Short mmCIF file of N, CA and C in Angstrom, two decimals:
data_model
loop_
_atom_site.label_atom_id
_atom_site.label_comp_id
_atom_site.label_asym_id
_atom_site.label_seq_id
_atom_site.Cartn_x
_atom_site.Cartn_y
_atom_site.Cartn_z
N GLN A 15 -47.94 -229.90 96.61
CA GLN A 15 -47.94 -228.91 95.54
C GLN A 15 -46.61 -228.98 94.79
N VAL A 16 -46.69 -228.85 93.48
CA VAL A 16 -45.51 -228.94 92.64
C VAL A 16 -45.24 -227.56 92.03
N HIS A 17 -43.99 -227.14 92.08
CA HIS A 17 -43.59 -225.87 91.49
C HIS A 17 -42.65 -226.14 90.32
N LEU A 18 -42.85 -225.40 89.24
CA LEU A 18 -42.05 -225.58 88.04
C LEU A 18 -41.40 -224.27 87.65
N THR A 19 -40.12 -224.34 87.31
CA THR A 19 -39.38 -223.15 86.92
C THR A 19 -38.70 -223.41 85.58
N GLU A 20 -39.08 -222.62 84.57
CA GLU A 20 -38.51 -222.79 83.24
C GLU A 20 -37.37 -221.81 83.01
N SER A 21 -36.50 -222.18 82.10
CA SER A 21 -35.44 -221.28 81.65
C SER A 21 -34.99 -221.71 80.26
N GLY A 22 -34.27 -220.83 79.59
CA GLY A 22 -33.66 -221.20 78.33
C GLY A 22 -34.28 -220.61 77.08
N GLY A 23 -35.36 -219.87 77.20
CA GLY A 23 -35.95 -219.27 76.02
C GLY A 23 -35.06 -218.17 75.45
N GLY A 24 -35.46 -217.64 74.31
CA GLY A 24 -34.69 -216.57 73.71
C GLY A 24 -35.05 -216.38 72.26
N SER A 25 -34.22 -215.64 71.56
CA SER A 25 -34.43 -215.37 70.14
C SER A 25 -33.35 -216.04 69.33
N VAL A 26 -33.75 -216.59 68.19
CA VAL A 26 -32.81 -217.30 67.34
C VAL A 26 -33.28 -217.19 65.90
N GLN A 27 -32.37 -217.31 64.98
CA GLN A 27 -32.75 -217.30 63.56
C GLN A 27 -33.20 -218.70 63.15
N ALA A 28 -34.00 -218.74 62.12
CA ALA A 28 -34.49 -220.01 61.59
C ALA A 28 -33.31 -220.92 61.27
N GLY A 29 -33.48 -222.18 61.66
CA GLY A 29 -32.41 -223.15 61.49
C GLY A 29 -31.56 -223.32 62.73
N GLY A 30 -31.72 -222.41 63.68
CA GLY A 30 -30.93 -222.46 64.89
C GLY A 30 -31.50 -223.39 65.94
N SER A 31 -30.88 -223.38 67.12
CA SER A 31 -31.26 -224.28 68.21
C SER A 31 -31.40 -223.52 69.52
N LEU A 32 -32.23 -224.06 70.38
CA LEU A 32 -32.36 -223.59 71.76
C LEU A 32 -32.62 -224.79 72.65
N ARG A 33 -32.26 -224.66 73.92
CA ARG A 33 -32.59 -225.70 74.89
C ARG A 33 -33.33 -225.09 76.06
N LEU A 34 -34.48 -225.65 76.32
CA LEU A 34 -35.30 -225.22 77.46
C LEU A 34 -35.10 -226.18 78.62
N SER A 35 -35.15 -225.63 79.82
CA SER A 35 -35.06 -226.44 81.03
C SER A 35 -36.27 -226.18 81.91
N CYS A 36 -36.67 -227.20 82.64
CA CYS A 36 -37.77 -227.06 83.59
C CYS A 36 -37.42 -227.84 84.84
N ALA A 37 -37.25 -227.12 85.94
CA ALA A 37 -36.91 -227.74 87.20
C ALA A 37 -38.16 -227.85 88.07
N ALA A 38 -38.39 -229.04 88.59
CA ALA A 38 -39.55 -229.28 89.46
C ALA A 38 -39.12 -229.29 90.92
N SER A 39 -39.96 -228.76 91.76
CA SER A 39 -39.70 -228.79 93.21
C SER A 39 -41.02 -228.98 93.94
N GLY A 40 -40.90 -229.26 95.22
CA GLY A 40 -42.10 -229.50 96.02
C GLY A 40 -42.41 -230.97 96.07
N ASN A 41 -43.68 -231.32 95.92
CA ASN A 41 -44.14 -232.70 96.04
C ASN A 41 -43.97 -233.45 94.72
N VAL A 42 -42.72 -233.56 94.27
CA VAL A 42 -42.44 -234.12 92.95
C VAL A 42 -42.74 -235.61 92.89
N ASN A 43 -42.75 -236.30 94.01
CA ASN A 43 -42.93 -237.75 93.99
C ASN A 43 -44.30 -238.17 93.45
N ILE A 44 -45.24 -237.25 93.39
CA ILE A 44 -46.56 -237.60 92.87
C ILE A 44 -46.66 -237.37 91.36
N VAL A 45 -45.65 -236.76 90.76
CA VAL A 45 -45.69 -236.44 89.34
C VAL A 45 -45.37 -237.69 88.52
N ARG A 46 -46.18 -237.95 87.51
CA ARG A 46 -45.97 -239.11 86.64
C ARG A 46 -45.51 -238.68 85.25
N CYS A 47 -45.97 -237.56 84.78
CA CYS A 47 -45.59 -237.08 83.45
C CYS A 47 -45.29 -235.59 83.52
N MET A 48 -44.24 -235.19 82.81
CA MET A 48 -43.94 -233.76 82.63
C MET A 48 -43.91 -233.47 81.14
N ALA A 49 -44.27 -232.25 80.81
CA ALA A 49 -44.44 -231.95 79.39
C ALA A 49 -44.16 -230.49 79.10
N TRP A 50 -44.02 -230.21 77.82
CA TRP A 50 -43.92 -228.85 77.32
C TRP A 50 -45.12 -228.57 76.42
N PHE A 51 -45.67 -227.40 76.63
CA PHE A 51 -46.73 -226.88 75.78
C PHE A 51 -46.24 -225.55 75.20
N ARG A 52 -46.89 -225.13 74.14
CA ARG A 52 -46.57 -223.81 73.61
C ARG A 52 -47.85 -223.13 73.14
N GLN A 53 -47.78 -221.81 73.19
CA GLN A 53 -48.91 -221.02 72.73
C GLN A 53 -48.38 -219.91 71.84
N SER A 54 -48.80 -219.96 70.59
CA SER A 54 -48.40 -218.94 69.63
C SER A 54 -49.49 -217.88 69.56
N PRO A 55 -49.15 -216.68 69.14
CA PRO A 55 -50.14 -215.60 69.06
C PRO A 55 -51.35 -216.01 68.23
N GLY A 56 -52.53 -215.85 68.81
CA GLY A 56 -53.76 -216.16 68.10
C GLY A 56 -54.10 -217.63 68.02
N LYS A 57 -53.34 -218.47 68.68
CA LYS A 57 -53.58 -219.90 68.63
C LYS A 57 -53.80 -220.46 70.02
N VAL A 58 -54.43 -221.62 70.08
CA VAL A 58 -54.63 -222.27 71.37
C VAL A 58 -53.34 -222.93 71.81
N ARG A 59 -53.24 -223.15 73.13
CA ARG A 59 -52.08 -223.81 73.66
C ARG A 59 -52.06 -225.26 73.19
N GLU A 60 -50.91 -225.74 72.73
CA GLU A 60 -50.81 -227.09 72.21
C GLU A 60 -49.68 -227.86 72.89
N GLY A 61 -49.86 -229.16 73.00
CA GLY A 61 -48.82 -230.00 73.55
C GLY A 61 -47.70 -230.19 72.55
N VAL A 62 -46.48 -230.08 73.03
CA VAL A 62 -45.31 -230.22 72.18
C VAL A 62 -44.64 -231.57 72.40
N ALA A 63 -44.38 -231.89 73.67
CA ALA A 63 -43.71 -233.14 74.00
C ALA A 63 -43.94 -233.46 75.47
N GLY A 64 -43.95 -234.75 75.78
CA GLY A 64 -44.13 -235.18 77.16
C GLY A 64 -43.22 -236.36 77.47
N VAL A 65 -42.88 -236.54 78.75
CA VAL A 65 -42.05 -237.66 79.17
C VAL A 65 -42.59 -238.22 80.47
N ASN A 66 -42.68 -239.56 80.53
CA ASN A 66 -43.06 -240.22 81.76
C ASN A 66 -41.84 -240.35 82.66
N LEU A 67 -41.97 -239.92 83.90
CA LEU A 67 -40.82 -239.90 84.80
C LEU A 67 -40.41 -241.30 85.25
N GLY A 68 -41.31 -242.23 85.19
CA GLY A 68 -40.96 -243.58 85.59
C GLY A 68 -40.17 -244.30 84.52
N GLY A 69 -40.82 -244.72 83.46
CA GLY A 69 -40.17 -245.48 82.42
C GLY A 69 -39.42 -244.66 81.39
N GLY A 70 -39.67 -243.37 81.33
CA GLY A 70 -38.95 -242.53 80.40
C GLY A 70 -39.54 -242.44 79.01
N ALA A 71 -40.72 -243.01 78.79
CA ALA A 71 -41.34 -242.93 77.47
C ALA A 71 -41.59 -241.47 77.10
N THR A 72 -41.37 -241.15 75.84
CA THR A 72 -41.56 -239.79 75.36
C THR A 72 -42.60 -239.74 74.25
N PHE A 73 -43.24 -238.61 74.13
CA PHE A 73 -44.29 -238.42 73.14
C PHE A 73 -44.11 -237.04 72.52
N TYR A 74 -44.24 -236.96 71.20
CA TYR A 74 -44.00 -235.71 70.50
C TYR A 74 -45.15 -235.38 69.56
N ALA A 75 -45.42 -234.10 69.44
CA ALA A 75 -46.35 -233.65 68.42
C ALA A 75 -45.71 -233.87 67.05
N ASP A 76 -46.52 -234.15 66.05
CA ASP A 76 -45.99 -234.41 64.71
C ASP A 76 -45.16 -233.24 64.19
N SER A 77 -45.54 -232.04 64.58
CA SER A 77 -44.86 -230.85 64.07
C SER A 77 -43.42 -230.70 64.54
N VAL A 78 -43.06 -231.44 65.61
CA VAL A 78 -41.70 -231.30 66.15
C VAL A 78 -40.90 -232.59 66.10
N LYS A 79 -41.51 -233.67 65.67
CA LYS A 79 -40.80 -234.95 65.61
C LYS A 79 -39.57 -234.83 64.71
N GLY A 80 -38.47 -235.38 65.20
CA GLY A 80 -37.23 -235.32 64.44
C GLY A 80 -36.44 -234.05 64.64
N ARG A 81 -37.06 -233.05 65.26
CA ARG A 81 -36.37 -231.77 65.51
C ARG A 81 -36.19 -231.49 67.00
N PHE A 82 -37.13 -231.89 67.81
CA PHE A 82 -37.09 -231.64 69.25
C PHE A 82 -36.79 -232.94 69.98
N THR A 83 -36.03 -232.84 71.06
CA THR A 83 -35.73 -234.01 71.89
C THR A 83 -35.97 -233.65 73.35
N LEU A 84 -36.79 -234.46 73.98
CA LEU A 84 -37.12 -234.26 75.39
C LEU A 84 -36.35 -235.27 76.22
N SER A 85 -35.66 -234.79 77.25
CA SER A 85 -34.91 -235.69 78.12
C SER A 85 -35.14 -235.27 79.56
N ARG A 86 -34.71 -236.14 80.47
CA ARG A 86 -34.92 -235.84 81.89
C ARG A 86 -33.69 -236.20 82.69
N ASP A 87 -33.48 -235.49 83.76
CA ASP A 87 -32.43 -235.79 84.73
C ASP A 87 -33.14 -236.07 86.04
N SER A 88 -33.27 -237.34 86.38
CA SER A 88 -34.04 -237.71 87.56
C SER A 88 -33.43 -237.15 88.84
N LEU A 89 -32.12 -237.12 88.91
CA LEU A 89 -31.46 -236.63 90.13
C LEU A 89 -31.76 -235.15 90.36
N LYS A 90 -31.80 -234.39 89.27
CA LYS A 90 -32.04 -232.96 89.39
C LYS A 90 -33.52 -232.63 89.30
N GLU A 91 -34.37 -233.64 89.02
CA GLU A 91 -35.81 -233.42 88.84
C GLU A 91 -36.05 -232.32 87.82
N THR A 92 -35.37 -232.46 86.72
CA THR A 92 -35.40 -231.46 85.65
C THR A 92 -35.60 -232.15 84.31
N ILE A 93 -36.39 -231.51 83.46
CA ILE A 93 -36.51 -231.99 82.09
C ILE A 93 -35.96 -230.93 81.15
N TYR A 94 -35.53 -231.39 79.99
CA TYR A 94 -34.92 -230.51 79.01
C TYR A 94 -35.59 -230.72 77.67
N LEU A 95 -35.76 -229.64 76.93
CA LEU A 95 -36.29 -229.73 75.58
C LEU A 95 -35.25 -229.14 74.64
N GLN A 96 -34.56 -230.01 73.93
CA GLN A 96 -33.59 -229.57 72.93
C GLN A 96 -34.34 -229.33 71.63
N MET A 97 -34.27 -228.12 71.13
CA MET A 97 -35.01 -227.74 69.93
C MET A 97 -34.02 -227.39 68.83
N ASP A 98 -34.01 -228.18 67.80
CA ASP A 98 -33.12 -227.97 66.66
C ASP A 98 -33.93 -227.66 65.41
N SER A 99 -33.24 -227.15 64.41
CA SER A 99 -33.89 -226.80 63.13
C SER A 99 -35.15 -225.98 63.35
N LEU A 100 -35.04 -224.99 64.20
CA LEU A 100 -36.19 -224.16 64.52
C LEU A 100 -36.67 -223.38 63.30
N ASN A 101 -37.99 -223.20 63.22
CA ASN A 101 -38.56 -222.37 62.17
C ASN A 101 -39.52 -221.36 62.79
N THR A 102 -40.01 -220.46 61.99
CA THR A 102 -40.84 -219.37 62.52
C THR A 102 -42.12 -219.89 63.15
N GLU A 103 -42.59 -221.06 62.73
CA GLU A 103 -43.80 -221.64 63.30
C GLU A 103 -43.59 -222.09 64.75
N ASP A 104 -42.34 -222.20 65.17
CA ASP A 104 -42.05 -222.60 66.55
C ASP A 104 -42.10 -221.43 67.52
N THR A 105 -42.28 -220.24 67.02
CA THR A 105 -42.36 -219.06 67.88
C THR A 105 -43.56 -219.15 68.80
N GLY A 106 -43.33 -218.81 70.07
CA GLY A 106 -44.44 -218.82 71.02
C GLY A 106 -43.93 -218.83 72.44
N MET A 107 -44.88 -218.82 73.37
CA MET A 107 -44.55 -218.95 74.79
C MET A 107 -44.59 -220.43 75.12
N TYR A 108 -43.52 -220.92 75.70
CA TYR A 108 -43.40 -222.33 76.04
C TYR A 108 -43.61 -222.51 77.54
N PHE A 109 -44.48 -223.44 77.89
CA PHE A 109 -44.83 -223.70 79.28
C PHE A 109 -44.48 -225.13 79.65
N CYS A 110 -43.90 -225.28 80.80
CA CYS A 110 -43.66 -226.60 81.37
C CYS A 110 -44.87 -226.97 82.23
N ALA A 111 -45.21 -228.25 82.26
CA ALA A 111 -46.36 -228.69 83.03
C ALA A 111 -46.10 -230.06 83.64
N ALA A 112 -46.78 -230.34 84.73
CA ALA A 112 -46.62 -231.62 85.42
C ALA A 112 -47.98 -232.23 85.72
N ALA A 113 -48.08 -233.53 85.50
CA ALA A 113 -49.33 -234.26 85.74
C ALA A 113 -49.13 -235.18 86.93
N PRO A 114 -49.86 -234.93 88.02
CA PRO A 114 -49.75 -235.82 89.17
C PRO A 114 -50.58 -237.07 88.96
N TRP A 115 -50.04 -238.21 89.34
CA TRP A 115 -50.75 -239.48 89.39
C TRP A 115 -51.19 -240.03 88.04
N LYS A 116 -50.82 -239.39 86.92
CA LYS A 116 -51.28 -239.86 85.62
C LYS A 116 -50.13 -239.86 84.64
N TYR A 117 -49.91 -241.04 84.02
CA TYR A 117 -48.87 -241.14 83.01
C TYR A 117 -49.39 -240.63 81.68
N CYS A 118 -48.47 -240.11 80.88
CA CYS A 118 -48.81 -239.72 79.52
C CYS A 118 -48.85 -240.97 78.66
N THR A 119 -49.79 -240.98 77.71
CA THR A 119 -49.89 -242.09 76.77
C THR A 119 -49.86 -241.62 75.33
N ASP A 120 -49.83 -240.31 75.14
CA ASP A 120 -49.83 -239.73 73.79
C ASP A 120 -49.35 -238.28 73.94
N VAL A 121 -49.45 -237.53 72.87
CA VAL A 121 -49.08 -236.12 72.92
C VAL A 121 -49.86 -235.46 74.06
N PRO A 122 -49.19 -234.69 74.91
CA PRO A 122 -49.84 -234.13 76.10
C PRO A 122 -51.05 -233.25 75.77
N GLU A 123 -52.05 -233.34 76.64
CA GLU A 123 -53.22 -232.49 76.55
C GLU A 123 -53.38 -231.71 77.84
N GLN A 124 -53.76 -230.46 77.72
CA GLN A 124 -53.77 -229.54 78.86
C GLN A 124 -54.53 -230.07 80.06
N ASP A 125 -55.69 -230.69 79.83
CA ASP A 125 -56.56 -231.08 80.93
C ASP A 125 -55.93 -232.08 81.87
N ASP A 126 -54.89 -232.77 81.44
CA ASP A 126 -54.25 -233.78 82.27
C ASP A 126 -53.23 -233.18 83.23
N PHE A 127 -52.93 -231.89 83.09
CA PHE A 127 -51.83 -231.28 83.84
C PHE A 127 -52.36 -230.26 84.83
N GLU A 128 -51.81 -230.31 86.03
CA GLU A 128 -52.31 -229.45 87.10
C GLU A 128 -51.30 -228.40 87.53
N ALA A 129 -50.03 -228.65 87.34
CA ALA A 129 -49.00 -227.68 87.72
C ALA A 129 -48.38 -227.09 86.47
N TRP A 130 -48.21 -225.76 86.49
CA TRP A 130 -47.70 -225.06 85.31
C TRP A 130 -46.62 -224.07 85.72
N GLY A 131 -45.63 -223.94 84.83
CA GLY A 131 -44.62 -222.91 85.02
C GLY A 131 -45.12 -221.58 84.49
N GLN A 132 -44.28 -220.56 84.63
CA GLN A 132 -44.68 -219.22 84.24
C GLN A 132 -44.50 -218.98 82.74
N GLY A 133 -43.77 -219.85 82.07
CA GLY A 133 -43.57 -219.73 80.64
C GLY A 133 -42.27 -219.05 80.29
N THR A 134 -41.74 -219.42 79.14
CA THR A 134 -40.53 -218.79 78.62
C THR A 134 -40.73 -218.56 77.12
N GLN A 135 -40.35 -217.38 76.66
CA GLN A 135 -40.62 -216.99 75.28
C GLN A 135 -39.54 -217.52 74.35
N VAL A 136 -40.01 -218.08 73.22
CA VAL A 136 -39.12 -218.51 72.14
C VAL A 136 -39.52 -217.74 70.89
N THR A 137 -38.58 -217.05 70.30
CA THR A 137 -38.85 -216.29 69.08
C THR A 137 -37.87 -216.71 68.00
N VAL A 138 -38.42 -217.16 66.88
CA VAL A 138 -37.60 -217.59 65.75
C VAL A 138 -37.85 -216.63 64.60
N SER A 139 -36.80 -216.02 64.12
CA SER A 139 -36.92 -215.05 63.02
C SER A 139 -36.40 -215.66 61.73
N SER A 140 -36.97 -215.19 60.63
CA SER A 140 -36.58 -215.75 59.32
C SER A 140 -35.36 -215.04 58.77
#
């Protein structure tokens, strides 16, 4: 079983930055891809970015390309989402997720992920 703990959410004005962290624990050796999803009010949960823990390949939704950067610290079993040039459309609950035994090949999709964090709120004001 894999446990995920997120941190780093908060409130920021448009144009600002935030960094989210997600620490994995438990049976991490079976995890192949970790990702961030977000859910905005009235919208379905969408994949934001994913990273393969082996080769380090990253995948981003078009809406965040050039603004968000996903990185990983293998020693700490932690991934980070650096979010720059935030806008009000980025507001939502951000969830970390882990996919056992399956590498990501494109923008993450919910069905591929079995372990989820509790979520951290990001609010961007204009």
